[in-house]
């Protein structure tokens, strides 16, 4: 009698745990993986506020015992990270704005309007989705150099203002909007371009948000092109500045490099953590289409 | 995805581009109603800014680099382009006679063939675990696994470089606690490339996970219950019911991740400069170095070799992962 009651209690407890936690044995491998995923970030964040001696202390402290901003001070004074930060922001914002405008315009035309050459335009744009940056960067460099743009941020911006991926994403999304909306507007005498501006654009906000996030991140993290085009420190973006700092100087000052990584990673990480719900939803739906 | 043509010879593309540009001029004479004409005109007004940028910064460079890959263009020739002469496939011949290029291709191949399946498997496993087995802290795991995806490879490479530093890096410090004398990771030909493969998996598994999670949530519960009633075990349910439904999404992530991996560049540039002994030299890094040395023709040719590999990998993935029916 007593044994059965114990068993029932055990079963009930197990069931309650199951309902609340799911399958408890899965937490161990997942937590292990989570540790692997976030340790580099924790190491970076904590070491960037330590002196060189503290970084090398064994065992390492997770929270710096005597936190210092010396690494950041050196970064911004000797390497002009302020300028690079501003460059990264300007380039990423301009590229994002360009893609939102130009890609949604063509995306709407391809999804909802009829015109001669539609298939050709679509096929051509899609075909270049697969062309690696490596194929175009040499002539692109020559082109931008001949336009005398290597000395300005415009050279970093122009080639990325309109990308095939953006057209693909916007066209896919706009295709799902009902045609009746557009027909009704036409019957009411709305002009073609006004339909795009007043009806379609407000409805595509979720897709625009996704494209905006993806483009901003892509531009913020872009490396090869700014590395090739930027001629001097006044046009460096953050990744270029960081990469050159890590290879140029002797690689013993962990603190300064890690502080640089913090400056590159922290802004986008904060934006991601704040908006991760929309972010993840956007990426997921893009991937499924 | 079905609309993506796999044959993309640059020569063909431009011809099509030219005719596309001329077509609107021909429409008014043929058009039946003014409404359609208005629509067509609006469409071209909307398309024009994109197409102008696209023509200048995408199509023109593609054609140009094709030509460049067939000439002996050096950086010095840019001021006096008349000195450039067509050399046919000499650059390609030169590439394939250069053992360093073979090394670069082999490294790129190993990187893609190992990192891509690992990334897909790890992302899929994480998604399945989160979808089926976990109730508490799901968001924490999801955000944590996805975090590396949004990061700059350069910044991450710098962080990993300090983690892997042989004497003061965290990795060898931890190994030392267990009495293991860690190697000089990035300076060791046996470890440098594997380390970068693991870093790539670390950075990209979140993308696969997020897209697979969305796919898993769209698997109808009734299907799973029906399969369970028919006596299918968990393993069978996954392979027979869930996996086929995930296949299109998996194909898309496999293709896009594969294209990215074939252009593997940032990590070796920042961490090893292709070393030690070219063990992490990638095809893109090779092209970049040729470009830096002023061999523009060779750099363009190397770009096209990678392009052909991308097409081949994409076709292969479509063959393997496309729905069978």
Coordinates of C-alpha atoms in Angstrom, one line a residue:
Chain A
X1 CA 0.0 0.0 0.0
X2 CA 2.7 2.4 1.0
X3 CA 4.9 1.6 -1.9
X4 CA 2.1 2.3 -4.4
X5 CA 1.4 5.8 -3.0
X6 CA 5.1 6.6 -3.2
X7 CA 5.1 5.4 -6.8
X8 CA 2.1 7.6 -7.6
X9 CA 3.7 10.6 -6.0
X10 CA 6.8 9.9 -8.0
X11 CA 4.9 9.6 -11.3
X12 CA 2.9 12.7 -10.6
X13 CA 6.1 14.7 -9.8
X14 CA 7.7 13.4 -13.0
X15 CA 4.7 14.4 -15.0
X16 CA 4.6 17.9 -13.5
X17 CA 8.3 18.3 -14.3
X18 CA 7.7 17.1 -17.8
X19 CA 4.9 19.6 -18.3
X20 CA 6.9 22.5 -17.0
X21 CA 10.3 21.8 -18.4
X22 CA 9.7 19.4 -21.3
X23 CA 12.4 16.7 -21.5
X24 CA 14.8 17.5 -18.7
X25 CA 17.7 15.4 -20.1
X26 CA 17.9 17.7 -23.1
X27 CA 18.9 20.6 -21.0
X28 CA 22.4 19.3 -20.4
X29 CA 23.6 19.1 -24.0
X30 CA 21.7 22.3 -24.9
X31 CA 23.3 24.2 -22.0
X32 CA 26.7 22.9 -23.0
X33 CA 26.2 24.1 -26.5
X34 CA 24.9 27.5 -25.2
X35 CA 28.1 27.9 -23.1
X36 CA 30.2 27.2 -26.2
X37 CA 28.2 29.8 -28.2
X38 CA 28.4 32.6 -25.6
X39 CA 31.8 32.1 -24.0
X40 CA 33.7 34.1 -26.7
X41 CA 31.4 37.0 -26.1
X42 CA 31.8 36.9 -22.3
X43 CA 35.5 36.6 -22.7
X44 CA 35.6 39.6 -25.0
X45 CA 33.3 41.7 -22.8
X46 CA 35.1 41.0 -19.6
X47 CA 38.7 41.2 -21.0
X48 CA 38.1 44.5 -22.8
X49 CA 37.7 46.1 -19.4
X50 CA 40.8 44.5 -17.9
X51 CA 44.5 45.5 -17.9
X52 CA 46.9 43.3 -19.8
X53 CA 48.1 41.7 -16.6
X54 CA 44.5 40.8 -15.5
X55 CA 43.6 39.3 -18.8
X56 CA 46.4 36.8 -18.5
X57 CA 45.7 35.9 -14.9
X58 CA 45.0 32.2 -14.3
X59 CA 42.2 31.3 -13.6
X60 CA 40.6 34.2 -15.4
X61 CA 38.0 36.3 -13.6
X62 CA 34.6 36.6 -15.2
X63 CA 34.0 40.0 -13.6
X64 CA 37.1 42.3 -13.9
X65 CA 38.5 42.9 -10.4
X66 CA 39.8 46.4 -11.2
X67 CA 37.8 47.5 -14.3
X68 CA 39.5 50.0 -16.6
X69 CA 38.6 52.0 -19.7
X70 CA 42.2 52.3 -20.8
X71 CA 41.8 49.9 -23.7
X72 CA 38.9 52.0 -25.1
X73 CA 40.8 55.3 -24.5
X74 CA 43.7 53.9 -26.5
X75 CA 41.5 52.6 -29.3
X76 CA 39.7 55.9 -29.8
X77 CA 42.8 58.1 -29.5
X78 CA 45.4 56.2 -31.4
X79 CA 43.3 54.5 -34.1
X80 CA 40.5 57.1 -34.5
X81 CA 37.7 54.7 -33.9
X82 CA 35.3 57.6 -33.7
X83 CA 35.8 58.3 -37.4
X84 CA 35.5 54.6 -38.3
X85 CA 32.4 54.2 -36.3
X86 CA 30.8 57.2 -38.0
X87 CA 31.9 55.8 -41.4
X88 CA 30.3 52.4 -40.6
X89 CA 27.0 54.1 -39.6
X90 CA 26.9 56.4 -42.6
X91 CA 27.6 53.6 -45.1
X92 CA 25.2 51.1 -43.5
X93 CA 22.4 53.7 -43.3
X94 CA 22.9 54.8 -46.9
X95 CA 23.1 51.3 -48.3
X96 CA 20.0 50.3 -46.3
X97 CA 17.9 53.3 -47.4
X98 CA 18.9 52.7 -51.1
X99 CA 17.9 49.0 -50.9
X100 CA 14.6 49.7 -49.2
X101 CA 13.7 52.3 -51.9
X102 CA 15.0 50.7 -55.1
X103 CA 14.3 47.1 -54.3
X104 CA 10.7 47.7 -53.2
X105 CA 10.1 49.7 -56.4
X106 CA 11.3 47.0 -58.7
X107 CA 9.8 44.3 -56.5
X108 CA 6.4 45.8 -56.9
X109 CA 6.8 46.3 -60.7
X110 CA 7.8 42.6 -61.0
X111 CA 5.1 41.3 -58.7
X112 CA 2.0 43.3 -59.7
X113 CA 2.5 45.3 -62.9
X114 CA 2.6 44.0 -66.5
X115 CA 5.2 45.2 -68.8
X116 CA 7.3 44.0 -71.7
X117 CA 10.6 42.5 -70.7
X118 CA 9.3 41.6 -67.3
X119 CA 10.6 38.0 -67.5
X120 CA 14.0 39.1 -68.8
X121 CA 14.5 41.7 -66.0
X122 CA 13.5 39.1 -63.4
X123 CA 15.6 36.4 -64.8
X124 CA 18.6 38.7 -65.1
X125 CA 18.4 40.0 -61.6
X126 CA 17.9 36.5 -60.2
X127 CA 20.8 35.0 -62.2
X128 CA 23.2 37.5 -60.5
X129 CA 22.1 36.3 -57.1
X130 CA 24.7 33.6 -57.4
X131 CA 27.6 35.7 -58.8
X132 CA 30.2 35.8 -56.1
X133 CA 31.6 39.2 -55.0
X134 CA 35.0 37.8 -56.1
X135 CA 34.0 37.9 -59.8
X136 CA 33.0 41.5 -59.8
X137 CA 35.4 43.1 -57.4
X138 CA 38.4 43.7 -59.7
X139 CA 36.5 45.6 -62.4
X140 CA 34.3 47.2 -59.8
X141 CA 37.4 48.5 -58.2
X142 CA 38.7 49.8 -61.5
X143 CA 35.3 51.4 -62.2
X144 CA 35.1 53.1 -58.8
X145 CA 38.8 54.2 -59.1
X146 CA 38.1 55.7 -62.5
X147 CA 35.1 57.6 -61.1
X148 CA 37.5 59.0 -58.6
X149 CA 35.5 57.6 -55.7
X150 CA 38.1 55.6 -53.9
X151 CA 38.9 58.7 -51.8
X152 CA 35.3 59.0 -50.6
X153 CA 32.6 57.0 -48.7
X154 CA 30.5 57.1 -51.9
X155 CA 32.8 54.4 -53.3
X156 CA 31.8 52.2 -50.4
X157 CA 28.1 52.9 -50.8
X158 CA 27.3 53.1 -54.6
X159 CA 28.0 49.4 -55.6
X160 CA 25.6 48.2 -52.8
X161 CA 22.7 50.6 -53.2
X162 CA 20.6 48.1 -55.1
X163 CA 21.0 44.3 -54.6
X164 CA 19.3 41.4 -56.3
X165 CA 18.5 39.7 -53.0
X166 CA 16.4 42.7 -52.0
X167 CA 14.4 42.5 -55.2
X168 CA 13.8 38.8 -54.7
X169 CA 12.6 39.3 -51.1
X170 CA 10.3 42.3 -51.9
X171 CA 8.9 40.6 -55.0
X172 CA 8.1 37.5 -53.0
X173 CA 6.3 39.4 -50.3
X174 CA 4.4 41.8 -52.6
X175 CA 3.1 38.8 -54.6
X176 CA 1.2 37.7 -51.6
X177 CA -0.8 40.9 -51.3
X178 CA -4.3 40.7 -52.9
X179 CA -4.6 42.1 -56.5
X180 CA -8.1 43.4 -55.6
X181 CA -6.6 46.2 -53.6
X182 CA -4.7 47.5 -56.6
X183 CA -7.7 47.0 -59.0
X184 CA -10.0 48.9 -56.6
X185 CA -7.6 51.7 -56.3
X186 CA -7.4 51.9 -60.1
X187 CA -11.2 52.0 -60.4
X188 CA -11.2 54.8 -57.9
X189 CA -8.9 56.7 -60.3
X190 CA -5.7 56.4 -58.2
X191 CA -2.7 56.9 -60.4
X192 CA -0.2 54.0 -60.9
X193 CA 2.7 55.5 -58.9
X194 CA 0.4 56.7 -56.2
X195 CA -0.9 53.1 -55.7
X196 CA 2.7 52.0 -55.0
X197 CA 3.4 54.9 -52.7
X198 CA 0.1 55.1 -50.8
X199 CA -1.2 51.5 -50.8
X200 CA 1.6 49.0 -51.4
X201 CA 4.4 50.6 -49.4
X202 CA 2.5 50.8 -46.1
X203 CA 1.5 47.2 -46.5
X204 CA 5.0 45.9 -47.1
X205 CA 6.3 47.2 -43.8
X206 CA 7.1 43.8 -42.3
X207 CA 9.2 42.9 -45.4
X208 CA 10.8 46.3 -45.4
X209 CA 11.8 45.7 -41.8
X210 CA 13.3 42.4 -42.6
X211 CA 15.2 43.7 -45.6
X212 CA 16.3 46.7 -43.6
X213 CA 17.8 44.6 -40.8
X214 CA 19.5 42.1 -43.2
X215 CA 21.0 44.9 -45.3
X216 CA 22.1 47.0 -42.3
X217 CA 23.9 44.0 -40.8
X218 CA 25.4 42.9 -44.1
X219 CA 26.8 46.4 -44.7
X220 CA 28.0 46.8 -41.1
X221 CA 29.9 43.5 -41.3
X222 CA 31.1 43.9 -44.9
X223 CA 34.8 43.5 -45.1
X224 CA 36.4 42.7 -48.5
X225 CA 35.0 45.7 -50.4
X226 CA 35.9 48.4 -47.9
X227 CA 39.3 46.8 -47.4
X228 CA 40.0 47.1 -51.2
X229 CA 38.5 50.5 -51.8
X230 CA 39.3 52.5 -48.6
X231 CA 42.6 54.2 -49.2
X232 CA 43.3 55.8 -45.9
X233 CA 42.1 55.8 -42.4
X234 CA 39.5 58.5 -43.0
X235 CA 37.5 56.0 -45.1
X236 CA 38.0 52.9 -42.9
X237 CA 34.9 51.1 -41.6
X238 CA 35.1 49.4 -38.2
X239 CA 35.9 45.9 -39.5
X240 CA 38.7 47.2 -41.7
X241 CA 40.1 49.3 -38.9
X242 CA 39.9 46.4 -36.5
X243 CA 41.5 43.9 -38.9
X244 CA 44.4 46.1 -39.7
X245 CA 44.9 46.9 -36.1
X246 CA 45.1 43.2 -35.3
X247 CA 47.6 42.5 -38.0
X248 CA 49.6 45.7 -38.0
X249 CA 50.7 46.0 -34.4
X250 CA 52.3 43.3 -32.3
X251 CA 49.6 40.9 -31.3
X252 CA 50.2 41.1 -27.6
X253 CA 47.7 43.8 -26.6
X254 CA 44.6 41.6 -26.2
X255 CA 42.8 44.4 -24.3
X256 CA 42.8 46.9 -27.1
X257 CA 41.8 44.4 -29.8
X258 CA 39.0 43.0 -27.6
X259 CA 37.8 46.6 -26.9
X260 CA 37.7 47.1 -30.7
X261 CA 35.7 43.9 -31.1
X262 CA 33.2 45.2 -28.4
X263 CA 32.8 48.5 -30.4
X264 CA 32.1 46.5 -33.6
X265 CA 29.8 44.0 -32.0
X266 CA 27.9 45.8 -29.2
X267 CA 25.7 48.1 -31.3
X268 CA 24.3 45.4 -33.5
X269 CA 24.0 43.0 -30.6
X270 CA 22.0 45.5 -28.5
X271 CA 19.7 46.2 -31.5
X272 CA 19.3 42.4 -32.0
X273 CA 18.4 41.7 -28.4
X274 CA 15.9 44.5 -28.3
X275 CA 14.1 43.5 -31.6
X276 CA 15.0 39.8 -31.6
X277 CA 11.3 38.7 -31.9
X278 CA 10.7 40.7 -35.1
X279 CA 14.2 39.9 -36.3
X280 CA 13.9 36.1 -36.0
X281 CA 10.3 36.1 -37.4
X282 CA 11.6 38.1 -40.4
X283 CA 14.5 35.8 -41.1
X284 CA 12.4 32.7 -40.6
X285 CA 9.7 33.7 -43.1
X286 CA 12.3 34.8 -45.6
X287 CA 13.9 31.4 -45.4
X288 CA 10.7 29.6 -45.9
X289 CA 9.5 31.3 -49.1
Chain B
X1 CA 13.6 29.2 -55.8
X2 CA 12.5 27.3 -58.9
X3 CA 12.9 30.5 -60.8
X4 CA 16.6 30.7 -60.2
X5 CA 18.3 29.8 -63.5
X6 CA 21.5 27.9 -63.1
X7 CA 23.1 28.9 -66.4
X8 CA 24.4 32.4 -66.0
X9 CA 27.0 33.0 -68.6
X10 CA 27.8 36.6 -68.5
X11 CA 27.8 37.0 -72.3
X12 CA 24.2 35.8 -72.5
X13 CA 23.1 38.0 -69.7
X14 CA 24.2 41.2 -71.3
X15 CA 22.5 40.5 -74.6
X16 CA 19.3 40.0 -72.7
X17 CA 19.9 43.2 -70.8
X18 CA 20.3 45.2 -74.0
X19 CA 17.1 43.9 -75.5
X20 CA 15.3 44.5 -72.2
X21 CA 16.4 48.1 -72.3
X22 CA 15.1 48.6 -75.8
X23 CA 11.7 47.0 -75.4
X24 CA 9.8 49.8 -73.7
X25 CA 10.4 52.0 -76.7
X26 CA 8.6 49.4 -78.8
X27 CA 5.6 49.0 -76.5
X28 CA 3.5 52.1 -77.3
X29 CA 3.0 51.2 -81.0
X30 CA 1.7 47.7 -80.0
X31 CA -0.3 48.5 -76.9
X32 CA -4.0 47.8 -77.0
X33 CA -5.3 49.9 -74.2
X34 CA -4.1 53.1 -72.5
X35 CA -4.5 51.4 -69.1
X36 CA -2.0 48.8 -70.0
X37 CA 0.3 51.4 -71.4
X38 CA 0.0 53.4 -68.2
X39 CA 0.9 50.3 -66.2
X40 CA 3.9 49.5 -68.3
X41 CA 5.1 53.1 -68.1
X42 CA 4.8 53.1 -64.3
X43 CA 6.6 49.8 -64.2
X44 CA 9.6 51.1 -66.1
X45 CA 9.6 54.3 -64.0
X46 CA 9.8 52.1 -60.9
X47 CA 12.3 49.7 -62.4
X48 CA 14.6 52.4 -63.9
X49 CA 16.7 53.4 -60.8
X50 CA 17.4 49.9 -59.8
X51 CA 18.3 48.8 -63.3
X52 CA 20.6 51.8 -63.8
X53 CA 22.6 50.9 -60.6
X54 CA 22.4 47.2 -61.5
X55 CA 23.7 47.8 -65.0
X56 CA 26.6 49.9 -63.8
X57 CA 27.7 48.0 -60.7
X58 CA 26.7 44.4 -61.5
X59 CA 26.3 43.6 -65.2
X60 CA 29.1 45.9 -66.5
X61 CA 31.6 44.4 -63.9
X62 CA 30.5 40.9 -64.7
X63 CA 31.1 41.4 -68.5
X64 CA 34.3 43.3 -67.8
X65 CA 35.8 40.7 -65.5
X66 CA 35.0 38.0 -68.1
X67 CA 37.1 40.1 -70.6
X68 CA 39.7 40.8 -68.0
X69 CA 40.1 37.1 -67.2
X70 CA 41.0 36.6 -70.9
X71 CA 43.6 39.4 -71.0
X72 CA 47.0 40.0 -69.5
X73 CA 45.7 43.1 -67.5
X74 CA 48.0 44.3 -64.9
X75 CA 47.3 47.2 -62.5
X76 CA 49.8 49.3 -64.4
X77 CA 47.8 48.9 -67.6
X78 CA 44.8 50.8 -66.3
X79 CA 46.2 54.1 -67.3
X80 CA 47.2 52.8 -70.7
X81 CA 44.5 50.2 -71.6
X82 CA 45.8 49.9 -75.1
X83 CA 48.7 47.8 -73.9
X84 CA 46.4 45.1 -72.8
X85 CA 46.1 42.1 -75.2
X86 CA 43.8 39.1 -75.3
X87 CA 45.6 36.0 -74.2
X88 CA 42.8 33.6 -74.5
X89 CA 42.7 31.1 -71.6
X90 CA 46.3 31.8 -70.6
X91 CA 45.2 33.0 -67.1
X92 CA 43.2 29.9 -66.5
X93 CA 46.2 27.7 -67.7
X94 CA 48.4 29.7 -65.4
X95 CA 46.0 29.2 -62.5
X96 CA 45.9 25.5 -63.0
X97 CA 49.7 25.3 -63.3
X98 CA 50.1 27.1 -60.0
X99 CA 50.4 24.6 -57.1
X100 CA 49.4 27.4 -54.7
X101 CA 46.1 27.7 -56.5
X102 CA 45.5 24.0 -56.1
X103 CA 46.3 24.3 -52.4
X104 CA 43.8 27.2 -52.2
X105 CA 41.1 25.1 -54.0
X106 CA 41.7 22.1 -51.9
X107 CA 41.5 24.1 -48.6
X108 CA 38.3 25.8 -49.9
X109 CA 36.9 22.3 -50.8
X110 CA 37.7 20.8 -47.5
X111 CA 36.3 23.8 -45.7
X112 CA 33.0 23.6 -47.6
X113 CA 32.6 19.8 -47.6
X114 CA 33.2 19.6 -43.8
X115 CA 31.7 22.8 -42.5
X116 CA 28.5 22.8 -44.6
X117 CA 27.2 19.3 -43.5
X118 CA 28.2 20.0 -39.9
X119 CA 26.5 23.4 -39.9
X120 CA 23.3 21.9 -41.3
X121 CA 23.3 19.0 -38.9
X122 CA 24.1 21.1 -35.9
X123 CA 21.4 23.7 -36.8
X124 CA 18.8 21.0 -37.5
X125 CA 19.6 19.1 -34.2
X126 CA 19.3 22.3 -32.2
X127 CA 16.0 23.2 -33.8
X128 CA 14.6 19.7 -33.2
X129 CA 15.7 19.7 -29.6
X130 CA 14.2 23.1 -29.0
X131 CA 11.0 22.3 -30.8
X132 CA 10.3 18.9 -29.2
X133 CA 12.0 18.7 -25.8
X134 CA 12.2 22.1 -24.1
X135 CA 9.6 24.2 -22.4
X136 CA 11.6 26.5 -20.0
X137 CA 14.3 29.0 -21.3
X138 CA 13.6 28.3 -24.9
X139 CA 14.0 31.9 -25.8
X140 CA 17.4 32.0 -24.0
X141 CA 18.7 29.1 -26.0
X142 CA 17.3 30.5 -29.3
X143 CA 18.8 33.9 -28.8
X144 CA 22.1 32.5 -27.6
X145 CA 22.5 30.1 -30.5
X146 CA 21.5 32.9 -33.0
X147 CA 23.8 35.6 -31.5
X148 CA 27.0 34.7 -33.4
X149 CA 25.1 35.0 -36.7
X150 CA 24.6 38.7 -36.5
X151 CA 28.2 39.4 -35.6
X152 CA 31.0 40.7 -37.9
X153 CA 33.3 37.8 -38.9
X154 CA 36.3 40.1 -38.5
X155 CA 35.4 41.0 -34.9
X156 CA 34.7 37.4 -34.1
X157 CA 37.9 36.3 -35.8
X158 CA 39.9 38.8 -33.6
X159 CA 38.1 37.4 -30.5
X160 CA 38.9 33.8 -31.4
X161 CA 42.5 34.7 -32.2
X162 CA 42.9 35.9 -28.7
X163 CA 41.1 32.8 -27.3
X164 CA 43.4 30.5 -29.2
X165 CA 46.6 32.3 -28.4
X166 CA 49.0 29.5 -27.4
X167 CA 50.3 30.9 -24.1
X168 CA 47.7 33.3 -22.7
X169 CA 44.5 32.3 -24.6
X170 CA 41.5 30.9 -22.7
X171 CA 41.4 27.7 -24.7
X172 CA 44.9 26.5 -23.7
X173 CA 44.4 27.8 -20.2
X174 CA 41.3 25.6 -19.8
X175 CA 43.1 22.6 -21.4
X176 CA 46.0 23.1 -19.0
X177 CA 43.6 22.5 -16.0
X178 CA 43.1 19.1 -17.4
X179 CA 46.8 18.6 -17.9
X180 CA 46.6 18.9 -21.6
X181 CA 49.4 20.9 -23.4
X182 CA 47.4 22.7 -26.1
X183 CA 48.9 23.3 -29.5
X184 CA 49.7 26.6 -31.1
X185 CA 46.4 26.3 -32.9
X186 CA 46.7 28.9 -35.7
X187 CA 50.4 28.4 -36.2
X188 CA 50.0 24.6 -36.6
X189 CA 49.3 23.2 -40.1
X190 CA 47.3 20.4 -38.6
X191 CA 44.9 22.6 -36.6
X192 CA 44.5 26.0 -38.4
X193 CA 41.9 24.9 -41.0
X194 CA 39.9 22.6 -38.6
X195 CA 39.7 25.5 -36.1
X196 CA 38.3 27.7 -38.9
X197 CA 35.8 25.0 -39.8
X198 CA 34.6 24.8 -36.2
X199 CA 34.3 28.6 -36.1
X200 CA 32.2 28.7 -39.2
X201 CA 29.9 26.0 -37.7
X202 CA 29.8 28.0 -34.5
X203 CA 28.9 31.2 -36.3
X204 CA 26.3 29.8 -38.8
X205 CA 24.4 27.1 -37.1
X206 CA 21.9 29.7 -35.7
X207 CA 20.7 30.6 -39.2
X208 CA 19.8 27.0 -40.0
X209 CA 18.2 26.6 -36.6
X210 CA 16.0 29.6 -36.9
X211 CA 14.7 28.6 -40.4
X212 CA 14.2 25.0 -39.3
X213 CA 12.4 26.0 -36.2
X214 CA 9.9 28.0 -38.3
X215 CA 9.6 25.0 -40.6
X216 CA 9.0 22.6 -37.7
X217 CA 6.2 24.8 -36.3
X218 CA 4.4 24.5 -39.7
X219 CA 4.4 20.7 -39.6
X220 CA 0.7 19.9 -39.0
X221 CA 0.1 18.2 -35.6
X222 CA -2.5 15.9 -37.1
X223 CA 0.1 14.4 -39.5
X224 CA 2.3 13.5 -36.5
X225 CA -0.6 12.0 -34.6
X226 CA -1.7 10.0 -37.6
X227 CA 1.9 8.6 -38.0
X228 CA 2.0 7.8 -34.3
X229 CA -1.3 5.9 -34.5
X230 CA 0.1 4.0 -37.4
X231 CA 2.9 2.9 -35.1
X232 CA 5.8 5.0 -36.3
X233 CA 8.5 5.6 -33.7
X234 CA 10.0 9.0 -33.0
X235 CA 12.9 8.3 -35.4
X236 CA 10.6 7.2 -38.2
X237 CA 8.3 10.1 -37.7
X238 CA 11.2 12.5 -38.1
X239 CA 12.6 10.9 -41.3
X240 CA 9.3 10.1 -42.9
X241 CA 7.1 13.0 -41.9
X242 CA 9.1 16.0 -40.6
X243 CA 12.2 15.8 -42.8
X244 CA 10.4 15.8 -46.2
X245 CA 8.4 18.9 -45.1
X246 CA 11.6 20.7 -44.1
X247 CA 13.5 19.8 -47.3
X248 CA 12.7 23.0 -49.3
X249 CA 13.8 25.2 -46.4
X250 CA 16.9 23.1 -45.8
X251 CA 17.7 23.4 -49.5
X252 CA 17.5 27.2 -49.4
X253 CA 19.8 27.4 -46.3
X254 CA 22.2 24.8 -47.8
X255 CA 22.5 26.8 -51.0
X256 CA 22.9 30.2 -49.4
X257 CA 25.4 28.9 -46.8
X258 CA 27.3 27.0 -49.4
X259 CA 27.7 30.1 -51.6
X260 CA 29.0 32.0 -48.6
X261 CA 31.4 29.2 -47.6
X262 CA 32.9 28.9 -51.1
X263 CA 33.9 32.6 -50.7
X264 CA 35.6 31.9 -47.4
X265 CA 37.9 34.9 -46.8
X266 CA 37.6 37.0 -43.6
X267 CA 38.8 34.4 -41.1
X268 CA 42.1 33.5 -42.9
X269 CA 42.7 37.1 -43.8
X270 CA 42.4 38.2 -40.2
X271 CA 43.7 35.2 -38.3
X272 CA 46.5 33.6 -40.4
X273 CA 46.9 35.5 -43.7
X274 CA 46.6 32.0 -45.3
X275 CA 49.3 30.4 -43.3
X276 CA 50.9 28.5 -41.8
X277 CA 52.4 27.1 -45.1
X278 CA 49.3 28.0 -47.1
X279 CA 47.2 25.6 -44.9
X280 CA 44.4 28.1 -44.7
X281 CA 44.8 29.9 -48.0
X282 CA 41.4 30.0 -49.6
X283 CA 40.5 30.6 -53.3
X284 CA 39.2 34.1 -52.5
X285 CA 42.3 35.0 -50.4
X286 CA 44.4 33.7 -53.4
X287 CA 42.5 36.0 -55.8
X288 CA 42.8 38.9 -53.3
X289 CA 46.6 38.4 -53.2
X290 CA 46.8 38.2 -57.0
X291 CA 44.8 41.4 -57.1
X292 CA 47.2 43.0 -54.6
X293 CA 50.1 42.0 -56.7
X294 CA 48.5 43.7 -59.7
X295 CA 47.7 40.5 -61.6
X296 CA 44.1 41.6 -62.4
X297 CA 43.6 39.1 -65.2
X298 CA 44.6 36.1 -62.9
X299 CA 42.4 37.4 -60.1
X300 CA 39.4 37.6 -62.4
X301 CA 40.0 34.1 -63.7
X302 CA 40.2 32.8 -60.1
X303 CA 36.9 34.5 -59.5
X304 CA 35.3 32.6 -62.4
X305 CA 36.7 29.3 -61.2
X306 CA 34.9 29.9 -57.8
X307 CA 31.8 30.9 -59.7
X308 CA 31.8 27.6 -61.6
X309 CA 32.2 25.8 -58.3
X310 CA 29.2 27.7 -56.9
X311 CA 27.1 26.7 -59.8
X312 CA 28.2 23.1 -59.5
X313 CA 27.5 23.0 -55.7
X314 CA 24.1 24.6 -56.2
X315 CA 23.1 22.1 -58.9
X316 CA 24.3 19.2 -56.7
X317 CA 22.3 20.5 -53.8
X318 CA 19.2 20.8 -55.9
X319 CA 19.7 17.2 -57.0
X320 CA 20.2 15.9 -53.6
X321 CA 17.7 17.9 -51.6
X322 CA 14.9 18.6 -54.0
X323 CA 11.5 16.9 -53.4
X324 CA 11.5 13.6 -55.2
X325 CA 8.0 13.9 -56.5

